[in-house]
Amino acid sequence: MQLVIVQDYEELSLRAARMVARQILLKPHTVLALPTGDTPTGMYQALVQFYQQGFVDFSQVITFNLDEYLDLPPNHPQSFASYMQKHFWGKVNLRPENIHIPSSQVNDPGRECARYEMLIRKAGGIDLAVLGIGKNGHIAFNEPGTSWNSLTHVAELSSETRECEAAAFGGLERVPKRAITMGIKTIMQARAILLLASGAEKAEILAQALHGSVSIHVPASILQLHPNLTVMVDKAAARFLHSV
Ligand code: GLP
């Protein structure tokens, strides 16, 4: 594991964007797995700037989002598709046919999961997966207890995760109860992983995930076993970390 501790959120965003940009320079038809949430917005902003300045070209890049809520219209302001459109897809030269996100409205979610997993395989697998971490240690929407062998699947969201989103949705009862998420195995199969964390509220879970025992109760702890993991954190989130 490579641990990079930076001063603040701004530097975290810039360093993360540089790592993604370098990956694309080295392999223009890179396959990326991409996160949502507050943590990566600065990274997307920096990537958009790199694109506008002509430093990076997304025309051959293939993207797969890590997850999406179920039972939500795709144009719902809180859908991950809306988030991506606002922060990234709508601002760079990704080809629409190269952008993938699980469908949020499907009659047969199981079939959608299998289709998504198959699309990742067809694209040649993920080169770089960028991840955030939930307060309970989840990665994508793999909540505590998720099997290490999981592929893309329907996840029941924990009450803790739903409570975190309650304000954004205007009430807990409006937060979806399910999502489609890449599984732990799908993520672990990525050739490289970049885990991002910012802020004091992530400090404790991050230390558990990186220094604690590998346990399904802290899904991000499995990342300790990945052969090519970079962890980028700001000082606040790194408070309980020791060098590795
Ligand atoms: C959601 C997403 C995760 C993300 C997590 C943390 O649950 N499914 O992929 O890592 O939130 O989000 P934030 O960066 O806002 O703390």
mmCIF file with all atom_site columns, N, CA and C in Angstrom, residues 144-215:
data_model
loop_
_atom_site.group_PDB
_atom_site.id
_atom_site.type_symbol
_atom_site.label_atom_id
_atom_site.label_alt_id
_atom_site.label_comp_id
_atom_site.label_asym_id
_atom_site.label_entity_id
_atom_site.label_seq_id
_atom_site.pdbx_PDB_ins_code
_atom_site.Cartn_x
_atom_site.Cartn_y
_atom_site.Cartn_z
_atom_site.occupancy
_atom_site.B_iso_or_equiv
_atom_site.pdbx_formal_charge
_atom_site.auth_seq_id
_atom_site.auth_comp_id
_atom_site.auth_asym_id
_atom_site.auth_atom_id
_atom_site.pdbx_PDB_model_num
ATOM 1   N N  . PRO A 1 144 ? -21.300 -3.152  5.595   1.00 0.00 ? 144 PRO A N  1
ATOM 2   C CA . PRO A 1 144 ? -20.728 -4.179  6.474   1.00 0.00 ? 144 PRO A CA 1
ATOM 3   C C  . PRO A 1 144 ? -21.504 -5.495  6.356   1.00 0.00 ? 144 PRO A C  1
ATOM 4   N N  . GLY A 1 145 ? -20.765 -6.575  6.255   1.00 0.00 ? 145 GLY A N  1
ATOM 5   C CA . GLY A 1 145 ? -21.398 -7.901  6.129   1.00 0.00 ? 145 GLY A CA 1
ATOM 6   C C  . GLY A 1 145 ? -21.396 -8.422  4.701   1.00 0.00 ? 145 GLY A C  1
ATOM 7   N N  . THR A 1 146 ? -21.078 -7.571  3.732   1.00 0.00 ? 146 THR A N  1
ATOM 8   C CA . THR A 1 146 ? -21.085 -8.008  2.327   1.00 0.00 ? 146 THR A CA 1
ATOM 9   C C  . THR A 1 146 ? -19.963 -9.022  2.079   1.00 0.00 ? 146 THR A C  1
ATOM 10  N N  . SER A 1 147 ? -20.305 -10.066 1.322   1.00 0.00 ? 147 SER A N  1
ATOM 11  C CA . SER A 1 147 ? -19.337 -11.130 1.055   1.00 0.00 ? 147 SER A CA 1
ATOM 12  C C  . SER A 1 147 ? -18.171 -10.615 0.214   1.00 0.00 ? 147 SER A C  1
ATOM 13  N N  . TRP A 1 148 ? -16.973 -11.105 0.544   1.00 0.00 ? 148 TRP A N  1
ATOM 14  C CA . TRP A 1 148 ? -15.796 -10.758 -0.268  1.00 0.00 ? 148 TRP A CA 1
ATOM 15  C C  . TRP A 1 148 ? -15.960 -11.238 -1.704  1.00 0.00 ? 148 TRP A C  1
ATOM 16  N N  . ASN A 1 149 ? -16.806 -12.243 -1.898  1.00 0.00 ? 149 ASN A N  1
ATOM 17  C CA . ASN A 1 149 ? -16.979 -12.818 -3.242  1.00 0.00 ? 149 ASN A CA 1
ATOM 18  C C  . ASN A 1 149 ? -18.021 -12.105 -4.078  1.00 0.00 ? 149 ASN A C  1
ATOM 19  N N  . SER A 1 150 ? -18.573 -11.013 -3.557  1.00 0.00 ? 150 SER A N  1
ATOM 20  C CA . SER A 1 150 ? -19.693 -10.381 -4.253  1.00 0.00 ? 150 SER A CA 1
ATOM 21  C C  . SER A 1 150 ? -19.260 -9.723  -5.560  1.00 0.00 ? 150 SER A C  1
ATOM 22  N N  . LEU A 1 151 ? -20.081 -9.943  -6.570  1.00 0.00 ? 151 LEU A N  1
ATOM 23  C CA . LEU A 1 151 ? -19.953 -9.211  -7.840  1.00 0.00 ? 151 LEU A CA 1
ATOM 24  C C  . LEU A 1 151 ? -21.023 -8.119  -7.805  1.00 0.00 ? 151 LEU A C  1
ATOM 25  N N  . THR A 1 152 ? -21.269 -7.467  -8.928  1.00 0.00 ? 152 THR A N  1
ATOM 26  C CA . THR A 1 152 ? -22.290 -6.414  -8.945  1.00 0.00 ? 152 THR A CA 1
ATOM 27  C C  . THR A 1 152 ? -23.619 -7.002  -8.453  1.00 0.00 ? 152 THR A C  1
ATOM 28  N N  . HIS A 1 153 ? -24.235 -6.337  -7.487  1.00 0.00 ? 153 HIS A N  1
ATOM 29  C CA . HIS A 1 153 ? -25.425 -6.911  -6.860  1.00 0.00 ? 153 HIS A CA 1
ATOM 30  C C  . HIS A 1 153 ? -26.357 -5.804  -6.329  1.00 0.00 ? 153 HIS A C  1
ATOM 31  N N  . VAL A 1 154 ? -27.538 -6.227  -5.917  1.00 0.00 ? 154 VAL A N  1
ATOM 32  C CA . VAL A 1 154 ? -28.471 -5.298  -5.277  1.00 0.00 ? 154 VAL A CA 1
ATOM 33  C C  . VAL A 1 154 ? -28.125 -5.247  -3.793  1.00 0.00 ? 154 VAL A C  1
ATOM 34  N N  . ALA A 1 155 ? -27.901 -4.048  -3.288  1.00 0.00 ? 155 ALA A N  1
ATOM 35  C CA . ALA A 1 155 ? -27.549 -3.886  -1.871  1.00 0.00 ? 155 ALA A CA 1
ATOM 36  C C  . ALA A 1 155 ? -28.698 -3.221  -1.129  1.00 0.00 ? 155 ALA A C  1
ATOM 37  N N  . GLU A 1 156 ? -28.984 -3.735  0.057   1.00 0.00 ? 156 GLU A N  1
ATOM 38  C CA . GLU A 1 156 ? -29.920 -3.061  0.963   1.00 0.00 ? 156 GLU A CA 1
ATOM 39  C C  . GLU A 1 156 ? -29.084 -2.042  1.722   1.00 0.00 ? 156 GLU A C  1
ATOM 40  N N  . LEU A 1 157 ? -29.496 -0.795  1.711   1.00 0.00 ? 157 LEU A N  1
ATOM 41  C CA . LEU A 1 157 ? -28.694 0.232   2.390   1.00 0.00 ? 157 LEU A CA 1
ATOM 42  C C  . LEU A 1 157 ? -28.919 0.167   3.897   1.00 0.00 ? 157 LEU A C  1
ATOM 43  N N  . SER A 1 158 ? -27.837 0.327   4.646   1.00 0.00 ? 158 SER A N  1
ATOM 44  C CA . SER A 1 158 ? -27.950 0.276   6.105   1.00 0.00 ? 158 SER A CA 1
ATOM 45  C C  . SER A 1 158 ? -28.645 1.541   6.595   1.00 0.00 ? 158 SER A C  1
ATOM 46  N N  . SER A 1 159 ? -29.223 1.470   7.796   1.00 0.00 ? 159 SER A N  1
ATOM 47  C CA . SER A 1 159 ? -29.915 2.664   8.313   1.00 0.00 ? 159 SER A CA 1
ATOM 48  C C  . SER A 1 159 ? -28.904 3.794   8.525   1.00 0.00 ? 159 SER A C  1
ATOM 49  N N  . GLU A 1 160 ? -27.681 3.453   8.901   1.00 0.00 ? 160 GLU A N  1
ATOM 50  C CA . GLU A 1 160 ? -26.644 4.463   9.096   1.00 0.00 ? 160 GLU A CA 1
ATOM 51  C C  . GLU A 1 160 ? -26.363 5.220   7.783   1.00 0.00 ? 160 GLU A C  1
ATOM 52  N N  . THR A 1 161 ? -26.217 4.453   6.709   1.00 0.00 ? 161 THR A N  1
ATOM 53  C CA . THR A 1 161 ? -25.947 5.069   5.401   1.00 0.00 ? 161 THR A CA 1
ATOM 54  C C  . THR A 1 161 ? -27.130 5.933   4.974   1.00 0.00 ? 161 THR A C  1
ATOM 55  N N  . ARG A 1 162 ? -28.357 5.420   5.185   1.00 0.00 ? 162 ARG A N  1
ATOM 56  C CA . ARG A 1 162 ? -29.542 6.183   4.769   1.00 0.00 ? 162 ARG A CA 1
ATOM 57  C C  . ARG A 1 162 ? -29.675 7.465   5.590   1.00 0.00 ? 162 ARG A C  1
ATOM 58  N N  . GLU A 1 163 ? -29.326 7.380   6.864   1.00 0.00 ? 163 GLU A N  1
ATOM 59  C CA . GLU A 1 163 ? -29.397 8.583   7.716   1.00 0.00 ? 163 GLU A CA 1
ATOM 60  C C  . GLU A 1 163 ? -28.420 9.659   7.236   1.00 0.00 ? 163 GLU A C  1
ATOM 61  N N  . CYS A 1 164 ? -27.246 9.219   6.771   1.00 0.00 ? 164 CYS A N  1
ATOM 62  C CA . CYS A 1 164 ? -26.245 10.182  6.243   1.00 0.00 ? 164 CYS A CA 1
ATOM 63  C C  . CYS A 1 164 ? -26.821 10.951  5.054   1.00 0.00 ? 164 CYS A C  1
ATOM 64  N N  . GLU A 1 165 ? -27.716 10.314  4.312   1.00 0.00 ? 165 GLU A N  1
ATOM 65  C CA . GLU A 1 165 ? -28.257 10.935  3.094   1.00 0.00 ? 165 GLU A CA 1
ATOM 66  C C  . GLU A 1 165 ? -29.589 11.638  3.317   1.00 0.00 ? 165 GLU A C  1
ATOM 67  N N  . ALA A 1 166 ? -30.115 11.540  4.538   1.00 0.00 ? 166 ALA A N  1
ATOM 68  C CA . ALA A 1 166 ? -31.475 12.042  4.795   1.00 0.00 ? 166 ALA A CA 1
ATOM 69  C C  . ALA A 1 166 ? -31.615 13.532  4.456   1.00 0.00 ? 166 ALA A C  1
ATOM 70  N N  . ALA A 1 167 ? -30.655 14.332  4.863   1.00 0.00 ? 167 ALA A N  1
ATOM 71  C CA . ALA A 1 167 ? -30.765 15.777  4.630   1.00 0.00 ? 167 ALA A CA 1
ATOM 72  C C  . ALA A 1 167 ? -30.797 16.074  3.129   1.00 0.00 ? 167 ALA A C  1
ATOM 73  N N  . ALA A 1 168 ? -29.923 15.404  2.381   1.00 0.00 ? 168 ALA A N  1
ATOM 74  C CA . ALA A 1 168 ? -29.845 15.654  0.934   1.00 0.00 ? 168 ALA A CA 1
ATOM 75  C C  . ALA A 1 168 ? -31.152 15.301  0.235   1.00 0.00 ? 168 ALA A C  1
ATOM 76  N N  . PHE A 1 169 ? -31.841 14.268  0.733   1.00 0.00 ? 169 PHE A N  1
ATOM 77  C CA . PHE A 1 169 ? -33.092 13.831  0.107   1.00 0.00 ? 169 PHE A CA 1
ATOM 78  C C  . PHE A 1 169 ? -34.314 14.546  0.685   1.00 0.00 ? 169 PHE A C  1
ATOM 79  N N  . GLY A 1 170 ? -34.116 15.356  1.721   1.00 0.00 ? 170 GLY A N  1
ATOM 80  C CA . GLY A 1 170 ? -35.243 16.047  2.346   1.00 0.00 ? 170 GLY A CA 1
ATOM 81  C C  . GLY A 1 170 ? -36.057 15.116  3.228   1.00 0.00 ? 170 GLY A C  1
ATOM 82  N N  . GLY A 1 171 ? -35.399 14.230  3.952   1.00 0.00 ? 171 GLY A N  1
ATOM 83  C CA . GLY A 1 171 ? -36.102 13.330  4.887   1.00 0.00 ? 171 GLY A CA 1
ATOM 84  C C  . GLY A 1 171 ? -35.692 11.890  4.681   1.00 0.00 ? 171 GLY A C  1
ATOM 85  N N  . LEU A 1 172 ? -35.554 11.165  5.797   1.00 0.00 ? 172 LEU A N  1
ATOM 86  C CA . LEU A 1 172 ? -35.107 9.770   5.750   1.00 0.00 ? 172 LEU A CA 1
ATOM 87  C C  . LEU A 1 172 ? -36.022 8.897   4.892   1.00 0.00 ? 172 LEU A C  1
ATOM 88  N N  . GLU A 1 173 ? -37.348 9.184   4.975   1.00 0.00 ? 173 GLU A N  1
ATOM 89  C CA . GLU A 1 173 ? -38.292 8.329   4.255   1.00 0.00 ? 173 GLU A CA 1
ATOM 90  C C  . GLU A 1 173 ? -38.136 8.448   2.733   1.00 0.00 ? 173 GLU A C  1
ATOM 91  N N  . ARG A 1 174 ? -37.466 9.498   2.286   1.00 0.00 ? 174 ARG A N  1
ATOM 92  C CA . ARG A 1 174 ? -37.271 9.679   0.842   1.00 0.00 ? 174 ARG A CA 1
ATOM 93  C C  . ARG A 1 174 ? -35.984 9.046   0.326   1.00 0.00 ? 174 ARG A C  1
ATOM 94  N N  . VAL A 1 175 ? -35.128 8.602   1.239   1.00 0.00 ? 175 VAL A N  1
ATOM 95  C CA . VAL A 1 175 ? -33.859 7.998   0.814   1.00 0.00 ? 175 VAL A CA 1
ATOM 96  C C  . VAL A 1 175 ? -34.151 6.575   0.320   1.00 0.00 ? 175 VAL A C  1
ATOM 97  N N  . PRO A 1 176 ? -33.681 6.234   -0.886  1.00 0.00 ? 176 PRO A N  1
ATOM 98  C CA . PRO A 1 176 ? -33.931 4.866   -1.384  1.00 0.00 ? 176 PRO A CA 1
ATOM 99  C C  . PRO A 1 176 ? -33.403 3.813   -0.405  1.00 0.00 ? 176 PRO A C  1
ATOM 100 N N  . LYS A 1 177 ? -34.041 2.652   -0.451  1.00 0.00 ? 177 LYS A N  1
ATOM 101 C CA . LYS A 1 177 ? -33.629 1.576   0.467   1.00 0.00 ? 177 LYS A CA 1
ATOM 102 C C  . LYS A 1 177 ? -32.652 0.622   -0.192  1.00 0.00 ? 177 LYS A C  1
ATOM 103 N N  . ARG A 1 178 ? -32.564 0.718   -1.525  1.00 0.00 ? 178 ARG A N  1
ATOM 104 C CA . ARG A 1 178 ? -31.700 -0.235  -2.242  1.00 0.00 ? 178 ARG A CA 1
ATOM 105 C C  . ARG A 1 178 ? -30.838 0.484   -3.271  1.00 0.00 ? 178 ARG A C  1
ATOM 106 N N  . ALA A 1 179 ? -29.785 -0.193  -3.656  1.00 0.00 ? 179 ALA A N  1
ATOM 107 C CA . ALA A 1 179 ? -28.918 0.336   -4.712  1.00 0.00 ? 179 ALA A CA 1
ATOM 108 C C  . ALA A 1 179 ? -28.331 -0.830  -5.480  1.00 0.00 ? 179 ALA A C  1
ATOM 109 N N  . ILE A 1 180 ? -27.837 -0.538  -6.675  1.00 0.00 ? 180 ILE A N  1
ATOM 110 C CA . ILE A 1 180 ? -27.014 -1.532  -7.384  1.00 0.00 ? 180 ILE A CA 1
ATOM 111 C C  . ILE A 1 180 ? -25.576 -1.092  -7.205  1.00 0.00 ? 180 ILE A C  1
ATOM 112 N N  . THR A 1 181 ? -24.736 -2.004  -6.791  1.00 0.00 ? 181 THR A N  1
ATOM 113 C CA . THR A 1 181 ? -23.333 -1.659  -6.553  1.00 0.00 ? 181 THR A CA 1
ATOM 114 C C  . THR A 1 181 ? -22.391 -2.717  -7.120  1.00 0.00 ? 181 THR A C  1
ATOM 115 N N  . MET A 1 182 ? -21.237 -2.255  -7.604  1.00 0.00 ? 182 MET A N  1
ATOM 116 C CA . MET A 1 182 ? -20.172 -3.218  -7.891  1.00 0.00 ? 182 MET A CA 1
ATOM 117 C C  . MET A 1 182 ? -19.906 -3.965  -6.592  1.00 0.00 ? 182 MET A C  1
ATOM 118 N N  . GLY A 1 183 ? -19.555 -5.242  -6.687  1.00 0.00 ? 183 GLY A N  1
ATOM 119 C CA . GLY A 1 183 ? -19.272 -6.010  -5.473  1.00 0.00 ? 183 GLY A CA 1
ATOM 120 C C  . GLY A 1 183 ? -17.830 -5.814  -5.019  1.00 0.00 ? 183 GLY A C  1
ATOM 121 N N  . ILE A 1 184 ? -17.535 -6.411  -3.876  1.00 0.00 ? 184 ILE A N  1
ATOM 122 C CA . ILE A 1 184 ? -16.167 -6.327  -3.344  1.00 0.00 ? 184 ILE A CA 1
ATOM 123 C C  . ILE A 1 184 ? -15.202 -7.000  -4.331  1.00 0.00 ? 184 ILE A C  1
ATOM 124 N N  . LYS A 1 185 ? -15.635 -8.138  -4.859  1.00 0.00 ? 185 LYS A N  1
ATOM 125 C CA . LYS A 1 185 ? -14.743 -8.849  -5.788  1.00 0.00 ? 185 LYS A CA 1
ATOM 126 C C  . LYS A 1 185 ? -14.542 -8.036  -7.063  1.00 0.00 ? 185 LYS A C  1
ATOM 127 N N  . THR A 1 186 ? -15.607 -7.421  -7.549  1.00 0.00 ? 186 THR A N  1
ATOM 128 C CA . THR A 1 186 ? -15.497 -6.578  -8.757  1.00 0.00 ? 186 THR A CA 1
ATOM 129 C C  . THR A 1 186 ? -14.440 -5.500  -8.525  1.00 0.00 ? 186 THR A C  1
ATOM 130 N N  . ILE A 1 187 ? -14.497 -4.881  -7.360  1.00 0.00 ? 187 ILE A N  1
ATOM 131 C CA . ILE A 1 187 ? -13.572 -3.787  -7.050  1.00 0.00 ? 187 ILE A CA 1
ATOM 132 C C  . ILE A 1 187 ? -12.157 -4.328  -6.871  1.00 0.00 ? 187 ILE A C  1
ATOM 133 N N  . MET A 1 188 ? -12.041 -5.448  -6.158  1.00 0.00 ? 188 MET A N  1
ATOM 134 C CA . MET A 1 188 ? -10.704 -6.016  -5.896  1.00 0.00 ? 188 MET A CA 1
ATOM 135 C C  . MET A 1 188 ? -10.024 -6.504  -7.180  1.00 0.00 ? 188 MET A C  1
ATOM 136 N N  . GLN A 1 189 ? -10.825 -6.765  -8.214  1.00 0.00 ? 189 GLN A N  1
ATOM 137 C CA . GLN A 1 189 ? -10.240 -7.217  -9.484  1.00 0.00 ? 189 GLN A CA 1
ATOM 138 C C  . GLN A 1 189 ? -9.628  -6.066  -10.281 1.00 0.00 ? 189 GLN A C  1
ATOM 139 N N  . ALA A 1 190 ? -9.867  -4.829  -9.849  1.00 0.00 ? 190 ALA A N  1
ATOM 140 C CA . ALA A 1 190 ? -9.266  -3.684  -10.554 1.00 0.00 ? 190 ALA A CA 1
ATOM 141 C C  . ALA A 1 190 ? -7.748  -3.790  -10.473 1.00 0.00 ? 190 ALA A C  1
ATOM 142 N N  . ARG A 1 191 ? -7.084  -3.379  -11.533 1.00 0.00 ? 191 ARG A N  1
ATOM 143 C CA . ARG A 1 191 ? -5.619  -3.500  -11.555 1.00 0.00 ? 191 ARG A CA 1
ATOM 144 C C  . ARG A 1 191 ? -4.952  -2.522  -10.588 1.00 0.00 ? 191 ARG A C  1
ATOM 145 N N  . ALA A 1 192 ? -5.598  -1.379  -10.357 1.00 0.00 ? 192 ALA A N  1
ATOM 146 C CA . ALA A 1 192 ? -5.085  -0.418  -9.374  1.00 0.00 ? 192 ALA A CA 1
ATOM 147 C C  . ALA A 1 192 ? -6.285  0.227   -8.671  1.00 0.00 ? 192 ALA A C  1
ATOM 148 N N  . ILE A 1 193 ? -6.076  0.574   -7.410  1.00 0.00 ? 193 ILE A N  1
ATOM 149 C CA . ILE A 1 193 ? -7.146  1.211   -6.630  1.00 0.00 ? 193 ILE A CA 1
ATOM 150 C C  . ILE A 1 193 ? -6.602  2.477   -5.982  1.00 0.00 ? 193 ILE A C  1
ATOM 151 N N  . LEU A 1 194 ? -7.397  3.534   -6.047  1.00 0.00 ? 194 LEU A N  1
ATOM 152 C CA . LEU A 1 194 ? -7.072  4.793   -5.363  1.00 0.00 ? 194 LEU A CA 1
ATOM 153 C C  . LEU A 1 194 ? -8.198  5.072   -4.368  1.00 0.00 ? 194 LEU A C  1
ATOM 154 N N  . LEU A 1 195 ? -7.856  5.028   -3.089  1.00 0.00 ? 195 LEU A N  1
ATOM 155 C CA . LEU A 1 195 ? -8.851  5.303   -2.042  1.00 0.00 ? 195 LEU A CA 1
ATOM 156 C C  . LEU A 1 195 ? -8.639  6.735   -1.538  1.00 0.00 ? 195 LEU A C  1
ATOM 157 N N  . LEU A 1 196 ? -9.716  7.513   -1.533  1.00 0.00 ? 196 LEU A N  1
ATOM 158 C CA . LEU A 1 196 ? -9.643  8.914   -1.099  1.00 0.00 ? 196 LEU A CA 1
ATOM 159 C C  . LEU A 1 196 ? -10.432 9.110   0.179   1.00 0.00 ? 196 LEU A C  1
ATOM 160 N N  . ALA A 1 197 ? -9.879  9.897   1.090   1.00 0.00 ? 197 ALA A N  1
ATOM 161 C CA . ALA A 1 197 ? -10.647 10.251  2.291   1.00 0.00 ? 197 ALA A CA 1
ATOM 162 C C  . ALA A 1 197 ? -10.226 11.630  2.764   1.00 0.00 ? 197 ALA A C  1
ATOM 163 N N  . SER A 1 198 ? -11.211 12.387  3.198   1.00 0.00 ? 198 SER A N  1
ATOM 164 C CA . SER A 1 198 ? -10.947 13.755  3.635   1.00 0.00 ? 198 SER A CA 1
ATOM 165 C C  . SER A 1 198 ? -11.762 14.061  4.888   1.00 0.00 ? 198 SER A C  1
ATOM 166 N N  . GLY A 1 199 ? -11.145 14.753  5.821   1.00 0.00 ? 199 GLY A N  1
ATOM 167 C CA . GLY A 1 199 ? -11.884 15.252  6.976   1.00 0.00 ? 199 GLY A CA 1
ATOM 168 C C  . GLY A 1 199 ? -11.819 14.356  8.196   1.00 0.00 ? 199 GLY A C  1
ATOM 169 N N  . ALA A 1 200 ? -11.945 14.994  9.358   1.00 0.00 ? 200 ALA A N  1
ATOM 170 C CA . ALA A 1 200 ? -11.811 14.310  10.644  1.00 0.00 ? 200 ALA A CA 1
ATOM 171 C C  . ALA A 1 200 ? -12.850 13.202  10.822  1.00 0.00 ? 200 ALA A C  1
ATOM 172 N N  . GLU A 1 201 ? -14.016 13.360  10.213  1.00 0.00 ? 201 GLU A N  1
ATOM 173 C CA . GLU A 1 201 ? -15.071 12.346  10.427  1.00 0.00 ? 201 GLU A CA 1
ATOM 174 C C  . GLU A 1 201 ? -14.724 10.989  9.804   1.00 0.00 ? 201 GLU A C  1
ATOM 175 N N  . LYS A 1 202 ? -13.698 10.965  8.950   1.00 0.00 ? 202 LYS A N  1
ATOM 176 C CA . LYS A 1 202 ? -13.294 9.687   8.340   1.00 0.00 ? 202 LYS A CA 1
ATOM 177 C C  . LYS A 1 202 ? -12.071 9.077   9.054   1.00 0.00 ? 202 LYS A C  1
ATOM 178 N N  . ALA A 1 203 ? -11.481 9.830   10.008  1.00 0.00 ? 203 ALA A N  1
ATOM 179 C CA . ALA A 1 203 ? -10.201 9.417   10.597  1.00 0.00 ? 203 ALA A CA 1
ATOM 180 C C  . ALA A 1 203 ? -10.286 8.043   11.276  1.00 0.00 ? 203 ALA A C  1
ATOM 181 N N  . GLU A 1 204 ? -11.323 7.843   12.066  1.00 0.00 ? 204 GLU A N  1
ATOM 182 C CA . GLU A 1 204 ? -11.413 6.613   12.845  1.00 0.00 ? 204 GLU A CA 1
ATOM 183 C C  . GLU A 1 204 ? -11.652 5.388   11.966  1.00 0.00 ? 204 GLU A C  1
ATOM 184 N N  . ILE A 1 205 ? -12.598 5.509   11.060  1.00 0.00 ? 205 ILE A N  1
ATOM 185 C CA . ILE A 1 205 ? -12.918 4.345   10.211  1.00 0.00 ? 205 ILE A CA 1
ATOM 186 C C  . ILE A 1 205 ? -11.750 4.027   9.275   1.00 0.00 ? 205 ILE A C  1
ATOM 187 N N  . LEU A 1 206 ? -11.036 5.064   8.872   1.00 0.00 ? 206 LEU A N  1
ATOM 188 C CA . LEU A 1 206 ? -9.889  4.854   7.997   1.00 0.00 ? 206 LEU A CA 1
ATOM 189 C C  . LEU A 1 206 ? -8.801  4.052   8.711   1.00 0.00 ? 206 LEU A C  1
ATOM 190 N N  . ALA A 1 207 ? -8.551  4.400   9.967   1.00 0.00 ? 207 ALA A N  1
ATOM 191 C CA . ALA A 1 207 ? -7.545  3.669   10.752  1.00 0.00 ? 207 ALA A CA 1
ATOM 192 C C  . ALA A 1 207 ? -7.988  2.216   10.929  1.00 0.00 ? 207 ALA A C  1
ATOM 193 N N  . GLN A 1 208 ? -9.277  2.013   11.192  1.00 0.00 ? 208 GLN A N  1
ATOM 194 C CA . GLN A 1 208 ? -9.789  0.635   11.327  1.00 0.00 ? 208 GLN A CA 1
ATOM 195 C C  . GLN A 1 208 ? -9.598  -0.135  10.030  1.00 0.00 ? 208 GLN A C  1
ATOM 196 N N  . ALA A 1 209 ? -9.918  0.539   8.922   1.00 0.00 ? 209 ALA A N  1
ATOM 197 C CA . ALA A 1 209 ? -9.848  -0.134  7.613   1.00 0.00 ? 209 ALA A CA 1
ATOM 198 C C  . ALA A 1 209 ? -8.412  -0.478  7.233   1.00 0.00 ? 209 ALA A C  1
ATOM 199 N N  . LEU A 1 210 ? -7.489  0.413   7.538   1.00 0.00 ? 210 LEU A N  1
ATOM 200 C CA . LEU A 1 210 ? -6.112  0.207   7.056   1.00 0.00 ? 210 LEU A CA 1
ATOM 201 C C  . LEU A 1 210 ? -5.214  -0.517  8.058   1.00 0.00 ? 210 LEU A C  1
ATOM 202 N N  . HIS A 1 211 ? -5.484  -0.336  9.340   1.00 0.00 ? 211 HIS A N  1
ATOM 203 C CA . HIS A 1 211 ? -4.611  -0.944  10.352  1.00 0.00 ? 211 HIS A CA 1
ATOM 204 C C  . HIS A 1 211 ? -5.292  -2.054  11.144  1.00 0.00 ? 211 HIS A C  1
ATOM 205 N N  . GLY A 1 212 ? -6.597  -2.132  11.090  1.00 0.00 ? 212 GLY A N  1
ATOM 206 C CA . GLY A 1 212 ? -7.324  -3.163  11.838  1.00 0.00 ? 212 GLY A CA 1
ATOM 207 C C  . GLY A 1 212 ? -7.287  -4.496  11.097  1.00 0.00 ? 212 GLY A C  1
ATOM 208 N N  . SER A 1 213 ? -7.969  -5.500  11.671  1.00 0.00 ? 213 SER A N  1
ATOM 209 C CA . SER A 1 213 ? -7.966  -6.788  10.975  1.00 0.00 ? 213 SER A CA 1
ATOM 210 C C  . SER A 1 213 ? -8.909  -6.724  9.774   1.00 0.00 ? 213 SER A C  1
ATOM 211 N N  . VAL A 1 214 ? -8.605  -7.560  8.804   1.00 0.00 ? 214 VAL A N  1
ATOM 212 C CA . VAL A 1 214 ? -9.446  -7.625  7.604   1.00 0.00 ? 214 VAL A CA 1
ATOM 213 C C  . VAL A 1 214 ? -10.726 -8.352  7.987   1.00 0.00 ? 214 VAL A C  1
ATOM 214 N N  . SER A 1 215 ? -11.834 -7.626  7.909   1.00 0.00 ? 215 SER A N  1
ATOM 215 C CA . SER A 1 215 ? -13.094 -8.177  8.411   1.00 0.00 ? 215 SER A CA 1
ATOM 216 C C  . SER A 1 215 ? -14.256 -7.698  7.556   1.00 0.00 ? 215 SER A C  1
#
